[in-house]
Coordinates of C-alpha atoms (C1' of nucleotides) in Angstrom, one line a residue:
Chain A
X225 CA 29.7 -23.2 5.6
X226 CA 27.5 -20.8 7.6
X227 CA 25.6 -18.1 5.8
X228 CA 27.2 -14.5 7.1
X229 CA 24.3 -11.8 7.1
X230 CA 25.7 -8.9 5.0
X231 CA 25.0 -6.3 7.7
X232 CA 27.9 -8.4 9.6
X233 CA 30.4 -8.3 6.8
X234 CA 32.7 -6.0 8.6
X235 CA 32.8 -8.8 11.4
X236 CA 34.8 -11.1 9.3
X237 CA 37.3 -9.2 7.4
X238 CA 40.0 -11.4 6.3
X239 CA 37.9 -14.4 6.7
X240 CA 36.2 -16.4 4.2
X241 CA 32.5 -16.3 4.0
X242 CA 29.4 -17.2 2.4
X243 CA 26.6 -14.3 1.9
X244 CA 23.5 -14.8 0.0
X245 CA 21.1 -12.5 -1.5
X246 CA 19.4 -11.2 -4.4
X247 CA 21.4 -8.7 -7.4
X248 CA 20.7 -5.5 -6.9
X249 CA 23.5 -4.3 -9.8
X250 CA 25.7 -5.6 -11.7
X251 CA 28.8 -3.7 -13.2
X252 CA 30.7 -6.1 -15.4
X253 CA 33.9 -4.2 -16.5
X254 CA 36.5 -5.2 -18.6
X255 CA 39.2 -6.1 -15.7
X256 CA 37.0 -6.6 -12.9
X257 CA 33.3 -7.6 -12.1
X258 CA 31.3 -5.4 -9.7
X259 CA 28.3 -7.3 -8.0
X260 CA 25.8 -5.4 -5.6
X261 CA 24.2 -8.2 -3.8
X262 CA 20.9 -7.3 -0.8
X263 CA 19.3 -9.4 1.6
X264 CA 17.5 -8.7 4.3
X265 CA 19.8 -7.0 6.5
X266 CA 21.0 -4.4 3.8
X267 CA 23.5 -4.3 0.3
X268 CA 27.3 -5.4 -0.1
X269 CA 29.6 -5.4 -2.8
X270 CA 31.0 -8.5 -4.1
X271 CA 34.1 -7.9 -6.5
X272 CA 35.5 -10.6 -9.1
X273 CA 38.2 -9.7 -11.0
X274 CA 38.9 -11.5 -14.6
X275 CA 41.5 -14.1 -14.6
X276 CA 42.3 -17.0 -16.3
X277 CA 41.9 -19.5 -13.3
X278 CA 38.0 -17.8 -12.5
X279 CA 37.5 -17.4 -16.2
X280 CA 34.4 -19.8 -15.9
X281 CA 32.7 -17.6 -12.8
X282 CA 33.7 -14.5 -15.0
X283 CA 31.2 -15.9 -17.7
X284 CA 28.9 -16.5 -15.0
X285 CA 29.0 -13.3 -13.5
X286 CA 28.3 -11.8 -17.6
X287 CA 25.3 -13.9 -17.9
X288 CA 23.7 -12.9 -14.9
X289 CA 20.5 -10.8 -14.4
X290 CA 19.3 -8.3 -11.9
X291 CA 17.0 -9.7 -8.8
X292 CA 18.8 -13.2 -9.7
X293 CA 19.4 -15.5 -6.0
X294 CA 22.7 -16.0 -6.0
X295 CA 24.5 -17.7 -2.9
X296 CA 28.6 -16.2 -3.5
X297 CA 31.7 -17.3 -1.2
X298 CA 34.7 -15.5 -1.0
X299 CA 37.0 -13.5 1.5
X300 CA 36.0 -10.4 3.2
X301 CA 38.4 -7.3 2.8
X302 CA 38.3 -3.9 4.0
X303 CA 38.2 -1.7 1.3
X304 CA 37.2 2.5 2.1
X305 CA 36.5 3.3 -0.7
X306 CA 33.8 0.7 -1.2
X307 CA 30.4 2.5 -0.3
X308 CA 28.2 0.1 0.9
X309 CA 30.0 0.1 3.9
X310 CA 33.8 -0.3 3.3
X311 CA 34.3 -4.3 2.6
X312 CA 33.5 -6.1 -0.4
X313 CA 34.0 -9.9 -1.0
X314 CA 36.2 -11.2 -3.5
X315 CA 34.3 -13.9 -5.2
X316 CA 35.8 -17.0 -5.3
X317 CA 32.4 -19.0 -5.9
X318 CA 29.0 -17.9 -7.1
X319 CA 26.1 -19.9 -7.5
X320 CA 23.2 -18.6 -9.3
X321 CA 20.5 -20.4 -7.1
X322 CA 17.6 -19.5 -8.7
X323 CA 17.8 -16.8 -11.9
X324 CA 15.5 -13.8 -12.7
X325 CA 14.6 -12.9 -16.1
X326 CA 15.9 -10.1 -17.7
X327 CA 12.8 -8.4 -18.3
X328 CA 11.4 -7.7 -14.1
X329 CA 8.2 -5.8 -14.0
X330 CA 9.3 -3.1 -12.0
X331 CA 11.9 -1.5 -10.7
X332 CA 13.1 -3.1 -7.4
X333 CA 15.8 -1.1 -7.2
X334 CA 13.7 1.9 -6.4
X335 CA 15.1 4.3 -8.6
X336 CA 11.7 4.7 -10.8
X337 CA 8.0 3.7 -8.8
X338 CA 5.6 1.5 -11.0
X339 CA 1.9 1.9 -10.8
X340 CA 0.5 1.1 -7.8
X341 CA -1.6 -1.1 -10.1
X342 CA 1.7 -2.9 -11.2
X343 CA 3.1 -3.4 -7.7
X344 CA -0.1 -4.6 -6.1
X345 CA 0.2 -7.6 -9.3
X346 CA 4.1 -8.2 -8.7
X347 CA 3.7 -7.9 -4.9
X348 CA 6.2 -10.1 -4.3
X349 CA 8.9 -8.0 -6.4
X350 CA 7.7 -5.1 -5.0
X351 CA 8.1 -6.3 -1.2
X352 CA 12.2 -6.8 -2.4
X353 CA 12.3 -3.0 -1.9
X354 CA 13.8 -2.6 1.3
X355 CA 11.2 0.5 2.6
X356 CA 8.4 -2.6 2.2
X357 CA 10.8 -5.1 4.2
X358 CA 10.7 -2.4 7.3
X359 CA 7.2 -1.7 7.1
X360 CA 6.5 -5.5 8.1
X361 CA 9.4 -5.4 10.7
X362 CA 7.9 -2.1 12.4
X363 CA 4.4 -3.9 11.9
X364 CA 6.1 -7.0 14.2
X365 CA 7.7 -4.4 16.6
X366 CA 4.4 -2.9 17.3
X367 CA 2.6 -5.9 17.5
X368 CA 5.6 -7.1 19.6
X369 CA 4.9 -4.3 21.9
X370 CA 1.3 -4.4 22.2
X371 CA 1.3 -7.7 23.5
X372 CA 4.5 -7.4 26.1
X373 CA 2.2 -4.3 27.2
X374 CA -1.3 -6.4 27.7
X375 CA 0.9 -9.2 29.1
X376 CA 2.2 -7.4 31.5
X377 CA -1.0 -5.9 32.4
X378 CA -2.9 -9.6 33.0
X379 CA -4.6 -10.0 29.6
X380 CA -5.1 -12.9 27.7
X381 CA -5.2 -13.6 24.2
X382 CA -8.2 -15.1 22.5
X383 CA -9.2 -15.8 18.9
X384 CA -12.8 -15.1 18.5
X385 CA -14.0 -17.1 15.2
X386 CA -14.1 -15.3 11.8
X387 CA -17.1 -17.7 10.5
X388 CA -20.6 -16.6 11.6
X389 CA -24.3 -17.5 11.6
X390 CA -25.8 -14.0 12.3
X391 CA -24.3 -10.7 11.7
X392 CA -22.2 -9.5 14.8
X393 CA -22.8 -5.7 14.3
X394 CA -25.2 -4.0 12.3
X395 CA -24.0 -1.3 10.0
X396 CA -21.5 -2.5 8.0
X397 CA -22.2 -5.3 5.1
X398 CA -21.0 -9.0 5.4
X399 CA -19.6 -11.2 3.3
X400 CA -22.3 -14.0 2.6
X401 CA -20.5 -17.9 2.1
X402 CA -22.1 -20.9 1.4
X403 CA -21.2 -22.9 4.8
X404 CA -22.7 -26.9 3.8
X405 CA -26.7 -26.3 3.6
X406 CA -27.0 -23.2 5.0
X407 CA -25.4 -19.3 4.6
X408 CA -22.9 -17.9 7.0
X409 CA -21.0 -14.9 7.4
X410 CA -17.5 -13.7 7.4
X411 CA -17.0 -11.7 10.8
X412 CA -16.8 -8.0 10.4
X413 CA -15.5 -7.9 13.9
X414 CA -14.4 -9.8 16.8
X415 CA -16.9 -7.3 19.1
X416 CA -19.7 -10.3 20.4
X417 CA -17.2 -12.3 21.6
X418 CA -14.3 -10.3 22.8
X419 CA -17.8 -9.6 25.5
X420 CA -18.6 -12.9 25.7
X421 CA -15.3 -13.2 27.4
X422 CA -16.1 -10.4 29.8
X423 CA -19.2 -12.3 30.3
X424 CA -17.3 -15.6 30.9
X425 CA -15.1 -14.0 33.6
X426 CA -11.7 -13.6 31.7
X427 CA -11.4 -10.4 33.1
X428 CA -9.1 -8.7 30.0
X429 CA -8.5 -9.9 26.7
X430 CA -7.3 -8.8 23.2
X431 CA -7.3 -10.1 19.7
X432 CA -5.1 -9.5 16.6
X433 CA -7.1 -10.8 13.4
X434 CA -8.9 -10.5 10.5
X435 CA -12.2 -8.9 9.9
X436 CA -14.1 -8.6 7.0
X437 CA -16.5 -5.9 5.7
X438 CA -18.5 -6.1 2.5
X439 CA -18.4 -2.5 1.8
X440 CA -17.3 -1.3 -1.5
X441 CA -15.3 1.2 0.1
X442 CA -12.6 3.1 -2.5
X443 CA -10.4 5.6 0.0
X444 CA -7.5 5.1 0.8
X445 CA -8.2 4.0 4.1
X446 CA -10.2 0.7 4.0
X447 CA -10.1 -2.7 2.7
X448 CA -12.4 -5.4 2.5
X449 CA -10.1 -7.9 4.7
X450 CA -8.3 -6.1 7.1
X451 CA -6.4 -7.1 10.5
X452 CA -8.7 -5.7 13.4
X453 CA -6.7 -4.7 16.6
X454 CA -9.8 -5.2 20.2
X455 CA -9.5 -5.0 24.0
X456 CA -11.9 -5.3 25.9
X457 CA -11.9 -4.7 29.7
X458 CA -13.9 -5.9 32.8
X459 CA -15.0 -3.7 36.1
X460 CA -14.1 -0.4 34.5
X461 CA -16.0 2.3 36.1
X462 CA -16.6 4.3 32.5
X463 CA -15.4 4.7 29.3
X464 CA -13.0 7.0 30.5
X465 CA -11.0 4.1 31.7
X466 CA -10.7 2.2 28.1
X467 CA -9.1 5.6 26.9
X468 CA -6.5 5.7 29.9
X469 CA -5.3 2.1 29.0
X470 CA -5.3 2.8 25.4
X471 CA -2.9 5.7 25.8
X472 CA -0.8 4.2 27.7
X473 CA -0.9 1.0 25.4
X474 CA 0.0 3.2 22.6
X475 CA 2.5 5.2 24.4
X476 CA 4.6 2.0 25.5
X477 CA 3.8 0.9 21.9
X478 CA 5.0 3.9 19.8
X479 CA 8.5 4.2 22.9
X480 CA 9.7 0.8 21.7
X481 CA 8.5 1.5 18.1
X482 CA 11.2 4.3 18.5
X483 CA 13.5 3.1 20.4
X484 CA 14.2 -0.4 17.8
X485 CA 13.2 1.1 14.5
X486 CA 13.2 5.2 14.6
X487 CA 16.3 5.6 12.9
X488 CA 15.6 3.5 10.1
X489 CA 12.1 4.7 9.7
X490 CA 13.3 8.3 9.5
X491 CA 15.6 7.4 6.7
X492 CA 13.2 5.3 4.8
X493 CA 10.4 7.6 5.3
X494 CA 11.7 10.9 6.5
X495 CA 9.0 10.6 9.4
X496 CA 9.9 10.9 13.2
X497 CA 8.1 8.5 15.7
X498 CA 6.7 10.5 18.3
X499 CA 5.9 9.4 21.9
X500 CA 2.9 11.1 22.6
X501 CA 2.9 12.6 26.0
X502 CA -0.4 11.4 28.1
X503 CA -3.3 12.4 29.0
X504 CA -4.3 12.7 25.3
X505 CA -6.6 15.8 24.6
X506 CA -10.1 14.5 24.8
X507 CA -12.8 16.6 23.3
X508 CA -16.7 15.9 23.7
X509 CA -18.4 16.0 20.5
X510 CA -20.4 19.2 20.8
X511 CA -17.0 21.2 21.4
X512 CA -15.3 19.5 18.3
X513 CA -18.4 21.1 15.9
X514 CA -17.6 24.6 17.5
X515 CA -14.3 24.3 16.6
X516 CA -14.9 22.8 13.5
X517 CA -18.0 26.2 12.7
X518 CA -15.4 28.5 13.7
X519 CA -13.5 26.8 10.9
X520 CA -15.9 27.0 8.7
X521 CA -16.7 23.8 8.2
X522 CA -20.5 22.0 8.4
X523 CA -20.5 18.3 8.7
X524 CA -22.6 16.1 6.6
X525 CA -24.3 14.3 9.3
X526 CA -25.6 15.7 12.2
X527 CA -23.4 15.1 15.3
X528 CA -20.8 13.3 13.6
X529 CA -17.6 13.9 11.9
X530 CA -17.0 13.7 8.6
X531 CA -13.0 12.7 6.7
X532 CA -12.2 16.4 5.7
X533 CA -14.1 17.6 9.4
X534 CA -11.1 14.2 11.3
X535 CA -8.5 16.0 8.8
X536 CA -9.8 19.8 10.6
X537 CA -9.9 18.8 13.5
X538 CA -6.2 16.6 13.3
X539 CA -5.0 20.1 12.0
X540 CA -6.5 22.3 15.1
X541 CA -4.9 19.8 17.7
X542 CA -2.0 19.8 16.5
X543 CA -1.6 23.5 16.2
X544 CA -3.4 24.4 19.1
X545 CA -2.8 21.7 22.1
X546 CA 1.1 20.5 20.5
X547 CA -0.9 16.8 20.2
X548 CA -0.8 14.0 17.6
X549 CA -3.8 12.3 19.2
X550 CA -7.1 13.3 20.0
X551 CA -10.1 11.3 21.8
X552 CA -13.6 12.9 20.6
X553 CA -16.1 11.8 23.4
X554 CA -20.0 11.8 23.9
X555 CA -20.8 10.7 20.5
X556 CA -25.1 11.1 20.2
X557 CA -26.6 7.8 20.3
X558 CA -28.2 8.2 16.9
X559 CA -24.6 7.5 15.4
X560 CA -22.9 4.8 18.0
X561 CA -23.6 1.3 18.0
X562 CA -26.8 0.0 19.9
X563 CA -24.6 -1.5 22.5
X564 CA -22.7 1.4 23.7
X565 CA -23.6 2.5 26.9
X566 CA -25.8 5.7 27.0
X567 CA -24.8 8.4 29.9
X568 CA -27.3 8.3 33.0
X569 CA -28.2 11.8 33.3
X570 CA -28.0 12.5 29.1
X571 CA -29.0 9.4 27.5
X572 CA -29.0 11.0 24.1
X573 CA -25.3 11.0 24.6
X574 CA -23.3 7.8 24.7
X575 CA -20.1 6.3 26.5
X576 CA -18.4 6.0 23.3
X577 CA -15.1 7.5 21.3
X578 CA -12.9 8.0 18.7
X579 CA -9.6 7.9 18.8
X580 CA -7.7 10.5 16.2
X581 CA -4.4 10.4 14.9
X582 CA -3.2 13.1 12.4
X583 CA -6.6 13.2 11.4
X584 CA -7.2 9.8 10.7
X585 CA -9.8 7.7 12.6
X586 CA -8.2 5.0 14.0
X587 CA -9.5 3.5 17.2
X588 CA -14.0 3.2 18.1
X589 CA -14.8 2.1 21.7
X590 CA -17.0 2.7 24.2
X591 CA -18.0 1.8 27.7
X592 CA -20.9 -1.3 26.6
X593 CA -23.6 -1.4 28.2
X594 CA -24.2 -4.9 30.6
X595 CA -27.4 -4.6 31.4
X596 CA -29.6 -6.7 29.3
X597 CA -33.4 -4.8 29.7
X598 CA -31.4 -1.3 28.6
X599 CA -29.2 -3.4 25.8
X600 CA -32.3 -5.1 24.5
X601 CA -34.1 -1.8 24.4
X602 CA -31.4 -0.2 22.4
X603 CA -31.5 -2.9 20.2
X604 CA -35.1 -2.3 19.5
X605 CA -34.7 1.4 19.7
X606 CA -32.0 0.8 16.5
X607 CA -35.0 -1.7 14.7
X608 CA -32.9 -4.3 15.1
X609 CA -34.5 -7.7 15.2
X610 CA -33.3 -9.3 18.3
X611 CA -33.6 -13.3 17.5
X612 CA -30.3 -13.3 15.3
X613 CA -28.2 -11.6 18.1
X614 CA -30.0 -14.0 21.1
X615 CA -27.0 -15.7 21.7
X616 CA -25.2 -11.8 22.3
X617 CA -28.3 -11.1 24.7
X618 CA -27.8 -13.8 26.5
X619 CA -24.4 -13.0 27.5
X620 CA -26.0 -10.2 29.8
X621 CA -28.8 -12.2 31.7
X622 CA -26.3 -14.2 33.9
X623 CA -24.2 -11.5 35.4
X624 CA -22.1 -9.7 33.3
X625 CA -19.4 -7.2 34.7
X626 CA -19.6 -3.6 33.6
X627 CA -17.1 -3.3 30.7
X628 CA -15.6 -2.0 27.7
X629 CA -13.3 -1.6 24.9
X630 CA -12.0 -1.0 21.7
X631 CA -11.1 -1.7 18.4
X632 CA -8.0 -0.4 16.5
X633 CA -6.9 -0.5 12.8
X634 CA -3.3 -2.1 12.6
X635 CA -2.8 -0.9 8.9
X636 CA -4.0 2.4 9.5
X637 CA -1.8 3.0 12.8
X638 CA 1.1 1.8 10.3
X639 CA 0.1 4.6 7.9
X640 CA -0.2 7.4 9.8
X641 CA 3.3 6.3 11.8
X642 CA 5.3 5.9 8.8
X643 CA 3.5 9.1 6.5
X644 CA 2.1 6.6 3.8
X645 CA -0.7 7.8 1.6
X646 CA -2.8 4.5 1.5
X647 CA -3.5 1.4 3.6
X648 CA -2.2 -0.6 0.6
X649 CA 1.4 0.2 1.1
X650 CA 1.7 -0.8 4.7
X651 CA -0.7 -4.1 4.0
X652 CA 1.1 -7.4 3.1
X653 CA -1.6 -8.6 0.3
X654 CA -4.6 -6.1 0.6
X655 CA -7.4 -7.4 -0.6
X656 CA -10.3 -4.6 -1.5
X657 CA -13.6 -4.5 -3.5
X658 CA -12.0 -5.6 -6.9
X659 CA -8.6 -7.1 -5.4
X660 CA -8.8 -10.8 -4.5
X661 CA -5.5 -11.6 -6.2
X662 CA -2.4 -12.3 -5.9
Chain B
rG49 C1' -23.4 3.2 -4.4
rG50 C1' -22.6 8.8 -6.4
rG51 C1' -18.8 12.2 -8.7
rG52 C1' -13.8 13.5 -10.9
rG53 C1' -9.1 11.7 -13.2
rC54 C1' -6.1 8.1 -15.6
rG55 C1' -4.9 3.4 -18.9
rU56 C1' 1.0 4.5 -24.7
rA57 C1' 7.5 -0.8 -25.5
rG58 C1' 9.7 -4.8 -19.6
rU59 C1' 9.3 0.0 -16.3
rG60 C1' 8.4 5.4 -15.9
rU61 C1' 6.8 9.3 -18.9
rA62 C1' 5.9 12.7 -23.6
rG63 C1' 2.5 13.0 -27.7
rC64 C1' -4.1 13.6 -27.1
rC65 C1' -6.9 20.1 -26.1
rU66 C1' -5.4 22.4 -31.8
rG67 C1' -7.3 14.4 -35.7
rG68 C1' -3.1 13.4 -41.1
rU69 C1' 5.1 14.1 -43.2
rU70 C1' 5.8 10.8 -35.6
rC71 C1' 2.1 3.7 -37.5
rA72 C1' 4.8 6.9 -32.0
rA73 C1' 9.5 10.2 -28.8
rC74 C1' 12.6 10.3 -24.3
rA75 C1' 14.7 8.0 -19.8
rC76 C1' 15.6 3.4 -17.1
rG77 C1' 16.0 -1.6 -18.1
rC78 C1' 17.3 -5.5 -21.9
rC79 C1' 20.8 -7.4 -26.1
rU80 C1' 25.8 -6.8 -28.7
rG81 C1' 30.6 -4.6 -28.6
rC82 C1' 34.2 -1.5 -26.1
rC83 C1' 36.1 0.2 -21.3
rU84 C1' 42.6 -1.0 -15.2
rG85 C1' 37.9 -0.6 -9.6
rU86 C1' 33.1 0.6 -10.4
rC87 C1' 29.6 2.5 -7.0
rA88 C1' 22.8 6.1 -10.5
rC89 C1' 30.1 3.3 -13.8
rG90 C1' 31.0 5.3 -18.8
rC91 C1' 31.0 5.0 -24.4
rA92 C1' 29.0 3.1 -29.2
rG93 C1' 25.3 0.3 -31.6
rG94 C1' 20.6 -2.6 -31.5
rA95 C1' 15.9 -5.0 -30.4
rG96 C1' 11.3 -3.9 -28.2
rA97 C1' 4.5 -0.8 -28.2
rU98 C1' -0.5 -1.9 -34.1
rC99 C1' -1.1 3.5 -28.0
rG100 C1' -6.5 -1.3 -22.0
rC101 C1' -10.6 -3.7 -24.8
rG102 C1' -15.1 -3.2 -28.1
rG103 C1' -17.8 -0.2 -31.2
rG104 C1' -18.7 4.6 -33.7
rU105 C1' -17.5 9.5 -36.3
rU106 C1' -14.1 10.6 -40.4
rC107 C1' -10.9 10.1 -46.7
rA108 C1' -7.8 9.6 -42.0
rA109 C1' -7.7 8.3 -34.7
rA110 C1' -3.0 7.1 -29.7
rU111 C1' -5.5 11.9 -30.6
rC112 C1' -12.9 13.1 -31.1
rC113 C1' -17.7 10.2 -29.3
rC114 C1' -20.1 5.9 -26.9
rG115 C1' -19.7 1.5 -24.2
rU116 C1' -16.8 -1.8 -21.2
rC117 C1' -12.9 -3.4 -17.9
rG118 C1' -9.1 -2.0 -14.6
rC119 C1' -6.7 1.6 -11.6
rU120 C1' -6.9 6.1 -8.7
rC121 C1' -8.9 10.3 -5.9
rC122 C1' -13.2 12.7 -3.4
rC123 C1' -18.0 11.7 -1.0
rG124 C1' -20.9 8.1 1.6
rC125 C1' -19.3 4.1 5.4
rC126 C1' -15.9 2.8 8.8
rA127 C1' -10.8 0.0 11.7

RNA sequence: GGGGGCGUAGUGUAGCCUGGUUCAACACGCCUGCCUGUCACGCAGGAGAUCGCGGGUUCAAAUCCCGUCGCUCCCGCCA
């Protein structure tokens, strides 16, 4: 008999079917049996009334426990007053497939949180919830959409690897493995090759995959494995060109976003998915620390922004130009990446940005530079030593097209779309500075 | 890495400031019984924690002090 999904219930009324799920509730009365049952596609009564001839089922049905698998068969009626959705099946046969013990560890029900100490531990339970379920279906539905968007605009898909010999970014700490004789690195970014493929003449390409950074970062914004979103683009004439295809990237992204799952996400999270018009606002860096003076703020670092100077400056777009998004350009060079191109005319200033949404940093590219005397003097200008990043140089002494690109966090976007406090609640299995399990 | 907060039954909290008739309360869950259809079902009863761990102060510590582990937030850093 084929499973029916208990969002389709209302298809069969009258017929017999099979439904399978987890118990959600069970309210075993004295004349009749009351069984909530979920799976993926949403909650449906199951009723057994007491009788002689189910008298075995009914014993069943007494013994069970909540978050038990059960697979139950009966037939469909309509019934209005019923309120998950005005059917209920009348078990004729359960079978508890695999049973739960009394005791769960949290609530999967949803009606009291646990710690988010205790969900992270029974991740698993917790991910029954169904708000967790939709954050991994609105995580496919914008990967989903990211793709059909590059696709359709001639990229190709690579995967750069995540094992190293030689740091590919300076900055940021790596994770040091032993790797047979020898130590090598977990890669805290898919940057040196996503260019290599510029180099090698594949024109566009993206990756979706992990990177890894070392640092013992406790916000509520990083992790220590985290799945790293890049683009990068051959022939572009600046920088400026990398922000036009990312907003057009994210509008397309966040329209289908919408259009599949913004219902569902305003119920389960009471936030609306807004299209953001394009042009984004874009906002040079020495404008964004007016603003942020008049506001009386004072960044840490010179020339750069700060968390609560993002959060400012999230607030004044929003208020001020009606925007979610906001690209700050023409970073200094002092806090950019040695291979981000510098501007001709200002080469204090780079071709780099930020992207900004609701405050939260979630995209840095830049226009790179190609041309390997500038790139190695950058490099040296930074103190970098230039033999473990050769094999990067080299990239740019055999003609390599102007280019650029970006890289986005996937958690983060999730986060900031669906109103969630932490990357932890929109990451399957985070993994951060003292989480490596489960 | 620096700073703040937290850690009490299966779960969520109260008690801690003003140590001792509270060796720990409440809610949810769990167990037992009752209940003509419930829908956060209801009613009655019951079990369950030596208060993260270690040490100290004290006649006496969940309650004060130190250490430690874990979580969390802010800063730094970034996706």
């Amino acid at each position: 008999m084929a499973r029916t999904l208990i969002k389709d219930l209302r298809q069969h009324i009258g017929q017999e079917v099979k439904i399978q799920g987890w118990i959600r509730t069970i309210r075993d009365q004295k004349r009749v049996q009351f069984l909530i049952v979920r799976d993926h596609t949403g909650l449906g009564q199951a009723t057994a009334e007491r009788s002689e001839s189910l008298a075995a089922m009914n014993e069943t049905i007494s013994a069970l426990t909540r978050e038990s698998a059960v697979t139950v068969i009966g037939k469909v009626v309509e019934n209005p007053v019923v309120k998950t959705g005005g059917v209920e099946v009348l078990v004729r046969q359960l079978v508890v497939e695999g049973a739960a013990d009394g005791q769960l560890p949290l609530d999967v029900s949803g009606a009291q949180e646990s710690n988010p100490e205790v969900r992270l531990n029974w991740r698993f339970l917790d991910l029954r919830r169904p708000e967790n379920l939709l954050i991994f279906q609105v995580q496919t539905a914008v990967e989903h959409a990211m793709r059909e968007y590059w696709l359709r605009e001639g990229f190709l898909e690579i995967h750069s690897p995540k094992l190293m010999g030689s740091a590919s970014e300076s900055g940021a700490e790596l994770f040091e493995l032993k790797y047979f004789d020898r130590p090598a690195y977990l890669a805290q970014s898919p940057q040196f090759y996503k260019q290599m493929a510029m180099a090698a003449g594949f024109d566009r390409v993206f990756e979706i995959g992990p990177a890894f950074r070392a640092d013992p970062s406790f916000t509520p914004r990083h992790a220590t494995e985290f799945t790293s979103v890049d683009m990068e683009m051959s022939w572009i004439e600046s920088h400026e060109d990398v922000m036009a295809f990312e907003e057009q990237w994210l509008q397309y992204t966040l329209s289908r976003v919408k259009e599949q799952l913004g219902p569902q996400i305003r119920s389960a999270f009471g936030a609306d998915v807004i299209v953001p018009q394009v042009p984004f606002p874009r906002m040079p860096m020495p404008d964004v620390l007016r603003i942020l003076t008049r506001k009386g703020h004072t960044p840490e670092r010179k020339g750069d922004l700060d968390p609560a100077g993002e959060r400012l400056l999230g607030e004044y777009v929003a208020q001020e130009l009606g925007h979610e998004f906001v690209f700050v350009t023409d970073y200094p060079a002092d806090v950019r990446a040695f291979y981000h191109m510098r501007n001709a005319d200002t080469p204090a200033v780079t071709k780099g940005f930020d992207l900004l949404w609701k405050g939260v940093e979630v995209t840095t590219g830049a226009q790179r530079e190609h041309r390997y005397e500038i790139l190695v003097a950058q490099a040296r200008e930074k103190g970098l030593s230039l033999e473990p990043i050769q094999f990067y140089l080299d990239f740019f002494k055999y003609g390599c097209p102007p280019h650029g690109g970006f890289g986005f966090g996937l958690s983060r976007m999730l986060m900031v779309l669906l109103n969630q406090p932490n990357i932890r609640e929109v990451t399957y299995i985070y993994r951060g500075p003292t989480r490596l399990y489960p």
